[in-house]
GROMACS .gro file of N, CA, C and O in nm:
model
  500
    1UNK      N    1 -13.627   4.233   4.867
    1UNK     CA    2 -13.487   4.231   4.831
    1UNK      C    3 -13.477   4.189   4.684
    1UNK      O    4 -13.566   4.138   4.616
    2UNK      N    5 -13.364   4.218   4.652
    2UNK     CA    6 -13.345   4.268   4.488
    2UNK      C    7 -13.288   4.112   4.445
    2UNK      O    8 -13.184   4.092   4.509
    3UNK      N    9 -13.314   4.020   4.376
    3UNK     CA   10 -13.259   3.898   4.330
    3UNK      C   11 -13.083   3.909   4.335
    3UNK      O   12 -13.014   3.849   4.418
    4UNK      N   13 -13.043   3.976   4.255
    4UNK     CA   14 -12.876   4.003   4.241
    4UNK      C   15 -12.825   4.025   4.365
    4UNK      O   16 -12.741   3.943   4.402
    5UNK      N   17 -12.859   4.137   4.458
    5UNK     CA   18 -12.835   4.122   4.571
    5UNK      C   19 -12.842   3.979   4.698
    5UNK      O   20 -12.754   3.937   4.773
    6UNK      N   21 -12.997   3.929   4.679
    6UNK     CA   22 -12.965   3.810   4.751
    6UNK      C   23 -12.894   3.680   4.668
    6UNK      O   24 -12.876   3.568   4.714
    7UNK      N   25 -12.875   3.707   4.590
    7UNK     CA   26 -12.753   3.625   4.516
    7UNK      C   27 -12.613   3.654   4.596
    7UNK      O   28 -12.572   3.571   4.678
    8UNK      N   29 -12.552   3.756   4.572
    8UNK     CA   30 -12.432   3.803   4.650
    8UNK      C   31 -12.407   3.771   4.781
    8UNK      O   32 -12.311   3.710   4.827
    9UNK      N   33 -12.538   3.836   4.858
    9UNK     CA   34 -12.507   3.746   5.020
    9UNK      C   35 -12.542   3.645   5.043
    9UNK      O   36 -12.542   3.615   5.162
   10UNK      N   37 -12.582   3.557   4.957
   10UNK     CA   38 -12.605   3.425   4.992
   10UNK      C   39 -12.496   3.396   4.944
   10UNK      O   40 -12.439   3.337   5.036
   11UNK      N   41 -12.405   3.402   4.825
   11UNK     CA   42 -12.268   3.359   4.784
   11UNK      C   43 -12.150   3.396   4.902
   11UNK      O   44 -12.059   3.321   4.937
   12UNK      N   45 -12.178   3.536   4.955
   12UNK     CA   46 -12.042   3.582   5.070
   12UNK      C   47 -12.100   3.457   5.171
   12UNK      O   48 -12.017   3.367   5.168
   13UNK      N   49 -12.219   3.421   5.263
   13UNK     CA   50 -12.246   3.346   5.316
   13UNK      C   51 -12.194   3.219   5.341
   13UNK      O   52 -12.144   3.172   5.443
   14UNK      N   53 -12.223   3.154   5.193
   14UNK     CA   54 -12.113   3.032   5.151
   14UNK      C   55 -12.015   3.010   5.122
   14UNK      O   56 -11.979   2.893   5.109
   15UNK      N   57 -11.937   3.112   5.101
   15UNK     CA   58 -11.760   3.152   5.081
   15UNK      C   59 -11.767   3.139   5.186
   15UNK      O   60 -11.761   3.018   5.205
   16UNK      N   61 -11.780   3.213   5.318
   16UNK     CA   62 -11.745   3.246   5.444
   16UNK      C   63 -11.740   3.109   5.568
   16UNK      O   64 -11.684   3.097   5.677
   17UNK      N   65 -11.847   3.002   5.471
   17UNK     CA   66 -11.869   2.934   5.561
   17UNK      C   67 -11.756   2.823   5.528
   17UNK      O   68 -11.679   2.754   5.595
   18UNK      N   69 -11.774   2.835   5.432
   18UNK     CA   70 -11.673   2.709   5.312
   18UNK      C   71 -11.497   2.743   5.372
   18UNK      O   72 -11.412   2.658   5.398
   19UNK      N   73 -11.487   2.877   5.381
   19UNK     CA   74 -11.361   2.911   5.438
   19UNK      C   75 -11.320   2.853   5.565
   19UNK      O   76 -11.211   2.801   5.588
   20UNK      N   77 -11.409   2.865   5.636
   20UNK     CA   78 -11.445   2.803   5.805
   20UNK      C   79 -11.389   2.668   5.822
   20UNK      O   80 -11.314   2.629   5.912
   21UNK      N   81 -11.442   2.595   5.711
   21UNK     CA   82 -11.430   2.430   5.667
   21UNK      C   83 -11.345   2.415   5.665
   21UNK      O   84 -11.305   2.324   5.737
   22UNK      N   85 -11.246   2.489   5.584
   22UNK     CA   86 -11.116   2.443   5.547
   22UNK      C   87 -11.032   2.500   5.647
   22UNK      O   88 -10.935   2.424   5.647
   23UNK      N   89 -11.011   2.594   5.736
   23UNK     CA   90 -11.001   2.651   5.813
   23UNK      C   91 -10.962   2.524   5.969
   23UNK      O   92 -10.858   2.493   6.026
   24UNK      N   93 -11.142   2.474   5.992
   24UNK     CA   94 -11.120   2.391   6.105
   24UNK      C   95 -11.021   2.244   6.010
   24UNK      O   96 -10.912   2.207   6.052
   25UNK      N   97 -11.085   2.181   5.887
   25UNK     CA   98 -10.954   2.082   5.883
   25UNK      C   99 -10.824   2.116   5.878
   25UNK      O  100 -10.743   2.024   5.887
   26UNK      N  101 -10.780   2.241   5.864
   26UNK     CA  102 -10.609   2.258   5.902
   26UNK      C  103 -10.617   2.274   6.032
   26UNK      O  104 -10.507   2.257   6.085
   27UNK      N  105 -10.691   2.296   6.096
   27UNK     CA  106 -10.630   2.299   6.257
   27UNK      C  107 -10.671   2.148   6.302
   27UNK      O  108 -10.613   2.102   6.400
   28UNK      N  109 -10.751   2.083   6.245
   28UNK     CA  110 -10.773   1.938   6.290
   28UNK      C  111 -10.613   1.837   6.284
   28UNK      O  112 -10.557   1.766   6.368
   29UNK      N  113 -10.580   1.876   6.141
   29UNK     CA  114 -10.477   1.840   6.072
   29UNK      C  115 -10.305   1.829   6.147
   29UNK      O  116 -10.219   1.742   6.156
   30UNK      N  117 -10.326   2.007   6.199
   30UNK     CA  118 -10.227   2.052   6.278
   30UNK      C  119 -10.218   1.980   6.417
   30UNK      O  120 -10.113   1.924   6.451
   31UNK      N  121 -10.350   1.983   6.513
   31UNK     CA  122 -10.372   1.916   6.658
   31UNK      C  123 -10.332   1.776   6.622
   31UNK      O  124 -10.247   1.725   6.695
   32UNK      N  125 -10.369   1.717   6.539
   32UNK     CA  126 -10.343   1.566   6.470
   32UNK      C  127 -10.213   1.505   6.521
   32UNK      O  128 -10.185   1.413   6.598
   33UNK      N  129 -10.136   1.603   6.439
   33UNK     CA  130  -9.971   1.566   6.450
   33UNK      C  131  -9.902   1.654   6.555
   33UNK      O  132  -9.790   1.611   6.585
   34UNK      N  133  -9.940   1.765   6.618
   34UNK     CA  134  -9.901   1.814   6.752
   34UNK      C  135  -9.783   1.730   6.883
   34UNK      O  136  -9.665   1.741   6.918
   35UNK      N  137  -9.924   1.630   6.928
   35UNK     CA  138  -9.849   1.501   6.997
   35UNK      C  139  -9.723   1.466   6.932
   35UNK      O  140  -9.622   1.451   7.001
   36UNK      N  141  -9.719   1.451   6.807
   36UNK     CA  142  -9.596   1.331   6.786
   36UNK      C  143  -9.458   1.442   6.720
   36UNK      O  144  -9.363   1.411   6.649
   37UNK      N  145  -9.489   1.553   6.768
   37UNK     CA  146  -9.384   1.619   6.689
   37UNK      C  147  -9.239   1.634   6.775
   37UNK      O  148  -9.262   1.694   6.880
   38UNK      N  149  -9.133   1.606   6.765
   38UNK     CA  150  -9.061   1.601   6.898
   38UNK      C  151  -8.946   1.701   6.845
   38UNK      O  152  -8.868   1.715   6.939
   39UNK      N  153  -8.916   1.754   6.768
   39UNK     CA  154  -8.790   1.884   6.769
   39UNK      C  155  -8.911   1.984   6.802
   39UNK      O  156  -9.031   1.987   6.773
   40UNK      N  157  -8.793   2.095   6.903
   40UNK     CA  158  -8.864   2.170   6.968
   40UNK      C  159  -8.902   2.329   6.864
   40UNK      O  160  -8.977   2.421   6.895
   41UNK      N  161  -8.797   2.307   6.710
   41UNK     CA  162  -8.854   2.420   6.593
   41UNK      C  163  -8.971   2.396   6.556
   41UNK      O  164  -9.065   2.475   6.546
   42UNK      N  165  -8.966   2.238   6.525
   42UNK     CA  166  -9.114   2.215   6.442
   42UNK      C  167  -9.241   2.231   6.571
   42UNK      O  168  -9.345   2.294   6.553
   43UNK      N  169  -9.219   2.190   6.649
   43UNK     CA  170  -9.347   2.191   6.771
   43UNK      C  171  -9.366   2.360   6.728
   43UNK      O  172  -9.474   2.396   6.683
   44UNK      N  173  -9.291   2.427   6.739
   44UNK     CA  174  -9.313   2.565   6.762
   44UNK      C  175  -9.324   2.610   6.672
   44UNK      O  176  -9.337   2.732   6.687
   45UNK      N  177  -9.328   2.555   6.497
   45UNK     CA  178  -9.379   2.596   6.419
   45UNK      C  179  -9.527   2.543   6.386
   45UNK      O  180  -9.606   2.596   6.308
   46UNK      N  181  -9.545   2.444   6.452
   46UNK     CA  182  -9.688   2.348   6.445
   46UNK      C  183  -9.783   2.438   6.523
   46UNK      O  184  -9.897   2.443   6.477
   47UNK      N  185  -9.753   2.516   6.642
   47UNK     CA  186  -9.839   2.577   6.733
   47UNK      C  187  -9.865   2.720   6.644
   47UNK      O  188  -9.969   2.776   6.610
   48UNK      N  189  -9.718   2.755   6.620
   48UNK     CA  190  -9.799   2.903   6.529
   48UNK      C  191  -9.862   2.874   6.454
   48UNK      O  192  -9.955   2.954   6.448
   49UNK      N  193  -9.878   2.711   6.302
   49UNK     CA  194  -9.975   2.749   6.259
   49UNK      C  195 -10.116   2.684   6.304
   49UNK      O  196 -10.207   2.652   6.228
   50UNK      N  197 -10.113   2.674   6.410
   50UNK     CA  198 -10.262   2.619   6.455
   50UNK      C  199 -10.325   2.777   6.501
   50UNK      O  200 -10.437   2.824   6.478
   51UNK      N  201 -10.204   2.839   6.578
   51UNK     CA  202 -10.311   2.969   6.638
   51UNK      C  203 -10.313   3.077   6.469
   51UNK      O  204 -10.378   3.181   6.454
   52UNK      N  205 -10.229   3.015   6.368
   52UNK     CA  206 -10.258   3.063   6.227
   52UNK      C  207 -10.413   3.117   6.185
   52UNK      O  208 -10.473   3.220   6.155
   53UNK      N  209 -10.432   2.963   6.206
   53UNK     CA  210 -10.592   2.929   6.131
   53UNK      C  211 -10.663   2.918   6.277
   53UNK      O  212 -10.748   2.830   6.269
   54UNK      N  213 -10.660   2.957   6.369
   54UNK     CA  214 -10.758   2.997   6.449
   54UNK      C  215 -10.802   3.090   6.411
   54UNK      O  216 -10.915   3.099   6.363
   55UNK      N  217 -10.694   3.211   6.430
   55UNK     CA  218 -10.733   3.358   6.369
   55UNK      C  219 -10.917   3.425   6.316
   55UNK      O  220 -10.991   3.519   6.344
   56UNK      N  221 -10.916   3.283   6.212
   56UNK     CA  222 -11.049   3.367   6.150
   56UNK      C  223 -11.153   3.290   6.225
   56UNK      O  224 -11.269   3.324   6.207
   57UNK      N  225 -11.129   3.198   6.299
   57UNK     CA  226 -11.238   3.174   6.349
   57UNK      C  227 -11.273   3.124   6.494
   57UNK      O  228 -11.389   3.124   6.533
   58UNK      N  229 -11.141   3.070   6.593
   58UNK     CA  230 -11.188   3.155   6.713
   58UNK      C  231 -11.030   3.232   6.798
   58UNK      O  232 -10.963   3.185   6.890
   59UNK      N  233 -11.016   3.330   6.740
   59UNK     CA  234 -10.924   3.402   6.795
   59UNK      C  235 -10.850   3.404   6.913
   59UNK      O  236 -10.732   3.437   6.928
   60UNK      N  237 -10.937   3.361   7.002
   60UNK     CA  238 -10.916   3.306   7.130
   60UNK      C  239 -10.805   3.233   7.154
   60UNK      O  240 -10.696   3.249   7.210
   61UNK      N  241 -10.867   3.139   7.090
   61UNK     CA  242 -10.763   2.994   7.111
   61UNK      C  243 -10.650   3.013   7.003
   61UNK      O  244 -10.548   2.944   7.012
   62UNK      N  245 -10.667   3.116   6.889
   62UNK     CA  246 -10.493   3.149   6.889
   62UNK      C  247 -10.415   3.227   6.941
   62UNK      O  248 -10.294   3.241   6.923
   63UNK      N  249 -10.472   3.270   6.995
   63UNK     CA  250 -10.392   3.385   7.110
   63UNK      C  251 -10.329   3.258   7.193
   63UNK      O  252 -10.206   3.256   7.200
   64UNK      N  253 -10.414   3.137   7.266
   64UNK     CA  254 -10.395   3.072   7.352
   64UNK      C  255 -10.267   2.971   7.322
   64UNK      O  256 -10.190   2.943   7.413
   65UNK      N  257 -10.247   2.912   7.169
   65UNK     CA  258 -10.163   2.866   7.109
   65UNK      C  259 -10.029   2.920   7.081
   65UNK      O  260  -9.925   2.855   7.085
   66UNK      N  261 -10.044   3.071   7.045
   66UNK     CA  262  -9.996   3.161   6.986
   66UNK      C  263  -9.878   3.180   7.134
   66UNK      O  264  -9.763   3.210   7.103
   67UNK      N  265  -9.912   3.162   7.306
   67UNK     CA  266  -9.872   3.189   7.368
   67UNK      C  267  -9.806   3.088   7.431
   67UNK      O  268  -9.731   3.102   7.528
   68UNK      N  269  -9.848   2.936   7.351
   68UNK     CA  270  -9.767   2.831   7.372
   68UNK      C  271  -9.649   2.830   7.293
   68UNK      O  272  -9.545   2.770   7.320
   69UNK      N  273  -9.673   2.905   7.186
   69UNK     CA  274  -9.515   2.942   7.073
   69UNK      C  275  -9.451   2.980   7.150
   69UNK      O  276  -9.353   2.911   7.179
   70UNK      N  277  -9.468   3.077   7.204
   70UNK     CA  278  -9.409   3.188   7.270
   70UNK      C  279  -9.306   3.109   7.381
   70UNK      O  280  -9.186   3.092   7.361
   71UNK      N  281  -9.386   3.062   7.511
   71UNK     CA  282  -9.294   3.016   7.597
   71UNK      C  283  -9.180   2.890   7.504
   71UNK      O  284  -9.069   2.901   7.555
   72UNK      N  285  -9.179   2.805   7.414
   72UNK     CA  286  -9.101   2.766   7.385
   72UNK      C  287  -9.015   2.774   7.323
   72UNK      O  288  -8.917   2.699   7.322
   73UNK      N  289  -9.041   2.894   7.241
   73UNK     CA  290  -8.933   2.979   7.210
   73UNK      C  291  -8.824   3.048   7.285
   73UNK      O  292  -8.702   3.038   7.295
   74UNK      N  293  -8.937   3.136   7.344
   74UNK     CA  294  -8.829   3.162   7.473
   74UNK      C  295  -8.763   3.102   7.551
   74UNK      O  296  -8.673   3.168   7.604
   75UNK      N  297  -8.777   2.962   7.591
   75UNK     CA  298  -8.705   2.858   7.672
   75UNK      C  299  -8.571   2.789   7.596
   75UNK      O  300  -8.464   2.744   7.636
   76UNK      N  301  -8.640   2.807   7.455
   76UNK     CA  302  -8.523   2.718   7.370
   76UNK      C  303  -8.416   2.875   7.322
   76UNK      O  304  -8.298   2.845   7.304
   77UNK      N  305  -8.441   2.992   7.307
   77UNK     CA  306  -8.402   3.101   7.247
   77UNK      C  307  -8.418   3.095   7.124
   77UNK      O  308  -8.328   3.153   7.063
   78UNK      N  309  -8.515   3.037   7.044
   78UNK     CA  310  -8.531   3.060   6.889
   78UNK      C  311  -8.586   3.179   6.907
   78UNK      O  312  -8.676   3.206   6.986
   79UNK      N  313  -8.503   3.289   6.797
   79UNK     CA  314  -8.540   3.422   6.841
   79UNK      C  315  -8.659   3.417   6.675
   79UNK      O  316  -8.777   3.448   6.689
   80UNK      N  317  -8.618   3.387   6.571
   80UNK     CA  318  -8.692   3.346   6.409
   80UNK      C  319  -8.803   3.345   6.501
   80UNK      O  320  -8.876   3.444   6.511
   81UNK      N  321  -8.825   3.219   6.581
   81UNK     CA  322  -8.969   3.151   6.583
   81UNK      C  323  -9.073   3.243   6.649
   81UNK      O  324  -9.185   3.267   6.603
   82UNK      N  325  -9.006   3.305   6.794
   82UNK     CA  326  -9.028   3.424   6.864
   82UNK      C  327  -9.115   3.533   6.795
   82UNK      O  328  -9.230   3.568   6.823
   83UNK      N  329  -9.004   3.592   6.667
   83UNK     CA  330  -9.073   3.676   6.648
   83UNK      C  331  -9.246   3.643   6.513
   83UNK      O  332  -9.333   3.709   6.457
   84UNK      N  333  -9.208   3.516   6.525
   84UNK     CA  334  -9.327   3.409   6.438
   84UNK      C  335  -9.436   3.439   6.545
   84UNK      O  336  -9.533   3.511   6.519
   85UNK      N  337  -9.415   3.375   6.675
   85UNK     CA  338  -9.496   3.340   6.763
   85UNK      C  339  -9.569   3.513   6.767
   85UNK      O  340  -9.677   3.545   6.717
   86UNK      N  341  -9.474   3.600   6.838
   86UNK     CA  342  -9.565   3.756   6.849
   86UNK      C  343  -9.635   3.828   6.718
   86UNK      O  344  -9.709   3.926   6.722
   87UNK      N  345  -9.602   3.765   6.618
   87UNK     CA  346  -9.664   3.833   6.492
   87UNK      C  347  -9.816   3.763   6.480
   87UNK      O  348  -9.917   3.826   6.447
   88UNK      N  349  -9.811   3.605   6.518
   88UNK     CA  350  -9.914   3.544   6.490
   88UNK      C  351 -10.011   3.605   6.616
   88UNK      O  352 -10.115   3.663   6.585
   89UNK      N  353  -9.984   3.594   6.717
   89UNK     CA  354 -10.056   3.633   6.866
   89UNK      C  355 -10.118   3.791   6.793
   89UNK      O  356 -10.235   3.828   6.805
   90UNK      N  357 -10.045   3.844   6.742
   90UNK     CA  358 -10.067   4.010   6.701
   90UNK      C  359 -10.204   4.028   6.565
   90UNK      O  360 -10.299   4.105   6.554
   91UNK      N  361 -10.147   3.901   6.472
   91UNK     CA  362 -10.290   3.897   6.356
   91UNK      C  363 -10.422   3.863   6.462
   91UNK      O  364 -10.532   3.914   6.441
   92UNK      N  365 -10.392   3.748   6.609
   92UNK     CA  366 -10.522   3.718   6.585
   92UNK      C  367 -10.593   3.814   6.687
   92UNK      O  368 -10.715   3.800   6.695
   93UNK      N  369 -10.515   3.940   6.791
   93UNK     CA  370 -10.550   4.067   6.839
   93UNK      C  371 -10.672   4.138   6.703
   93UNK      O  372 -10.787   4.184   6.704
   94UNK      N  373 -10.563   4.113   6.597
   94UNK     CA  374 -10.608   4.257   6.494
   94UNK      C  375 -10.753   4.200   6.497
   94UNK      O  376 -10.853   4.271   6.513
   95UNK      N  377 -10.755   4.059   6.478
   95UNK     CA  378 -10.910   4.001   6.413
   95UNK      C  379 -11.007   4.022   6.555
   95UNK      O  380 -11.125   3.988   6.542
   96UNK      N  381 -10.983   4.052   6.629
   96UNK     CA  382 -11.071   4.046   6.792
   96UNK      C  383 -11.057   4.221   6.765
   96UNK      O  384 -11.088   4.279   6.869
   97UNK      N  385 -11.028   4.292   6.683
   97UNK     CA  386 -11.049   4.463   6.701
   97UNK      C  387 -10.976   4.525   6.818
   97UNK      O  388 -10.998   4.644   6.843
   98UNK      N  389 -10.910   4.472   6.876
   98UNK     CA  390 -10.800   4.466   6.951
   98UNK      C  391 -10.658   4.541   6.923
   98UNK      O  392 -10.554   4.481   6.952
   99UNK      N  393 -10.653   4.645   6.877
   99UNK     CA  394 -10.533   4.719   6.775
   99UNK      C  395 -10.435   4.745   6.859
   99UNK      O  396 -10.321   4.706   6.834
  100UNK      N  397 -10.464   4.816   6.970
  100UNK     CA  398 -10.351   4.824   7.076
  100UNK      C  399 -10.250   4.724   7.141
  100UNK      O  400 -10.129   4.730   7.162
  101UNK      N  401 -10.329   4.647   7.161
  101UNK     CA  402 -10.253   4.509   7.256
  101UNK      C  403 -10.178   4.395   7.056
  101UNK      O  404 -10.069   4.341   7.034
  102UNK      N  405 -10.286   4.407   6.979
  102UNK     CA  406 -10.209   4.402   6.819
  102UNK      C  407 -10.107   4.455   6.831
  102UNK      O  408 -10.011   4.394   6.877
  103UNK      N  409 -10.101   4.578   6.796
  103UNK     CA  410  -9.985   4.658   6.763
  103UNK      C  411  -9.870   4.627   6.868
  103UNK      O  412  -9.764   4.617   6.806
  104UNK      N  413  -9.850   4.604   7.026
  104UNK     CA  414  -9.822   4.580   7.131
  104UNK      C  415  -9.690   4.439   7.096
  104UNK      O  416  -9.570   4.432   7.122
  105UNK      N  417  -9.794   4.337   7.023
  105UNK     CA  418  -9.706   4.210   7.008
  105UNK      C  419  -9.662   4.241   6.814
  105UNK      O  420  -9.572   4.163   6.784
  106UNK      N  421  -9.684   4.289   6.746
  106UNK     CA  422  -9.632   4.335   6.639
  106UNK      C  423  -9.468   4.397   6.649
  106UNK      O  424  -9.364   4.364   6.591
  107UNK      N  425  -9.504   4.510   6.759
  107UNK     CA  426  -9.415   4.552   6.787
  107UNK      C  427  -9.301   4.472   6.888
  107UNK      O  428  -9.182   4.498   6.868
  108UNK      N  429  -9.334   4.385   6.984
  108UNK     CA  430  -9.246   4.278   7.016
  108UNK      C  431  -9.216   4.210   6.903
  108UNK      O  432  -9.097   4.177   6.894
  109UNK      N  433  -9.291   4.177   6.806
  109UNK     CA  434  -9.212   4.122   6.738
  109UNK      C  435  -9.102   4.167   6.614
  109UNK      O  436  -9.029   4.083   6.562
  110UNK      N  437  -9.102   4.261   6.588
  110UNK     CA  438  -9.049   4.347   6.486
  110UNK      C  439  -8.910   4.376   6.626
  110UNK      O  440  -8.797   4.357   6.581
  111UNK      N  441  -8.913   4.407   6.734
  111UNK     CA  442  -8.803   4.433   6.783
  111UNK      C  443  -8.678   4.317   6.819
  111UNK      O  444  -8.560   4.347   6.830
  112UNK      N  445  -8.731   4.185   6.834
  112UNK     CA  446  -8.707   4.069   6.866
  112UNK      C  447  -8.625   4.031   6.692
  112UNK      O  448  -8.512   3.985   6.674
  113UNK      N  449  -8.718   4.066   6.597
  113UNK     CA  450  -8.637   4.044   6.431
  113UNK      C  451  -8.555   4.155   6.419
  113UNK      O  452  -8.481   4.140   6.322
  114UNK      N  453  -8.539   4.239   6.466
  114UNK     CA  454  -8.461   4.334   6.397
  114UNK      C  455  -8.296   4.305   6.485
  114UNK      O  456  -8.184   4.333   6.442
  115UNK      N  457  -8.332   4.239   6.621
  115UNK     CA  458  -8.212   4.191   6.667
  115UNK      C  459  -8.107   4.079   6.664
  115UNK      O  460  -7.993   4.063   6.708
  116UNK      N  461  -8.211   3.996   6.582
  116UNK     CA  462  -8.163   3.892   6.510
  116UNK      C  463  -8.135   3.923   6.325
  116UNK      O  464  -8.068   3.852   6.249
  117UNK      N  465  -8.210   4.050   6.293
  117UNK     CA  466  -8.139   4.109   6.152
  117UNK      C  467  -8.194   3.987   6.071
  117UNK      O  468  -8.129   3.943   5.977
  118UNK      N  469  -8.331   3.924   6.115
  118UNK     CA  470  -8.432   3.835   6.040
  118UNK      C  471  -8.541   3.971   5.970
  118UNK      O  472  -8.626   4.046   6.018
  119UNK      N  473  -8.491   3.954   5.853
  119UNK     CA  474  -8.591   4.078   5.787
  119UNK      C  475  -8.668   4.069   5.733
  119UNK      O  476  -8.717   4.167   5.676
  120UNK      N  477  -8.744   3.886   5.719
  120UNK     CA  478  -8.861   3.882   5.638
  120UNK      C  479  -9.006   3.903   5.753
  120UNK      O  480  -9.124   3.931   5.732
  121UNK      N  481  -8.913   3.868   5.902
  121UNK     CA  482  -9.005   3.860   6.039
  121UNK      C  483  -9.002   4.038   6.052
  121UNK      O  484  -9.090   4.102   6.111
  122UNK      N  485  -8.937   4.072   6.015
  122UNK     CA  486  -8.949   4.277   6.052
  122UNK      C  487  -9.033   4.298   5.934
  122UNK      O  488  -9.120   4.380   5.964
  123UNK      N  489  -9.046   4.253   5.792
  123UNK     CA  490  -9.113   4.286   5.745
  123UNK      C  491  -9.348   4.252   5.779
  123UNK      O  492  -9.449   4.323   5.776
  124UNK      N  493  -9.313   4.092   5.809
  124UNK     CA  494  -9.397   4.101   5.887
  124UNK      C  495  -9.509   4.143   5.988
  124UNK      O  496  -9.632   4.155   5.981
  125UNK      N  497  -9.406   4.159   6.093
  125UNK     CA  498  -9.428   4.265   6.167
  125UNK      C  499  -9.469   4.407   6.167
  125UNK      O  500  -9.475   4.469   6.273
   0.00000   0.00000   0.00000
């Protein structure tokens, strides 16, 4: 292997990992203050961004978060947060190669903003 080259993937390597880092301390950060958050906007903005920064690294568990937005949105009718919650559930589909069931909550969510005439969440979406 060519020096310049293993220069490069050893640099994407350590970007990638370094990203990870910062990545798990915002979700450390986020779970942190979770417990003590007691309005039911901020809880439900605290959960989208935990299943945020799951996204790149275990998708899973923002889907799993992503679907705790969800029911409390829907219970409280924040329709804003709603269509927060299906957009985020929908990035972390795209990152699992998942395009259909993506596109699926994209599109819940773009229909959910367009009925509330929230157009930065339709743009989103």
């Amino acid at each position: 292997m060519k020096l310049p080259l293993f220069v490069f993937l050893l640099s994407i390597i350590s970007f990638s990992s370094s990203a990870q880092k910062r990545g798990q301390a915002r979700i450390d950060s986020l779970l942190s203050v979770l417990p003590s958050v007691t309005l039911d906007s901020s809880k439900i903005k605290t959960l989208i961004g935990i299943a945020s920064a799951y996204a790149d690294i275990k998708p899973d568990e923002g889907i799993r978060y992503g679907m705790q937005a969800v029911d409390l949105a829907e219970k409280k009718t924040y329709t804003k947060e709603l269509a927060e919650a299906y957009n985020v559930i929908g990035l972390n589909y795209k990152v699992k190669a998942d395009y259909k069931t993506a596109l699926d909550y994209h599109t819940k969510a773009f229909d959910v903003a367009e009925k509330a005439k929230d157009k930065p969440n339709m743009a989103n979406a």
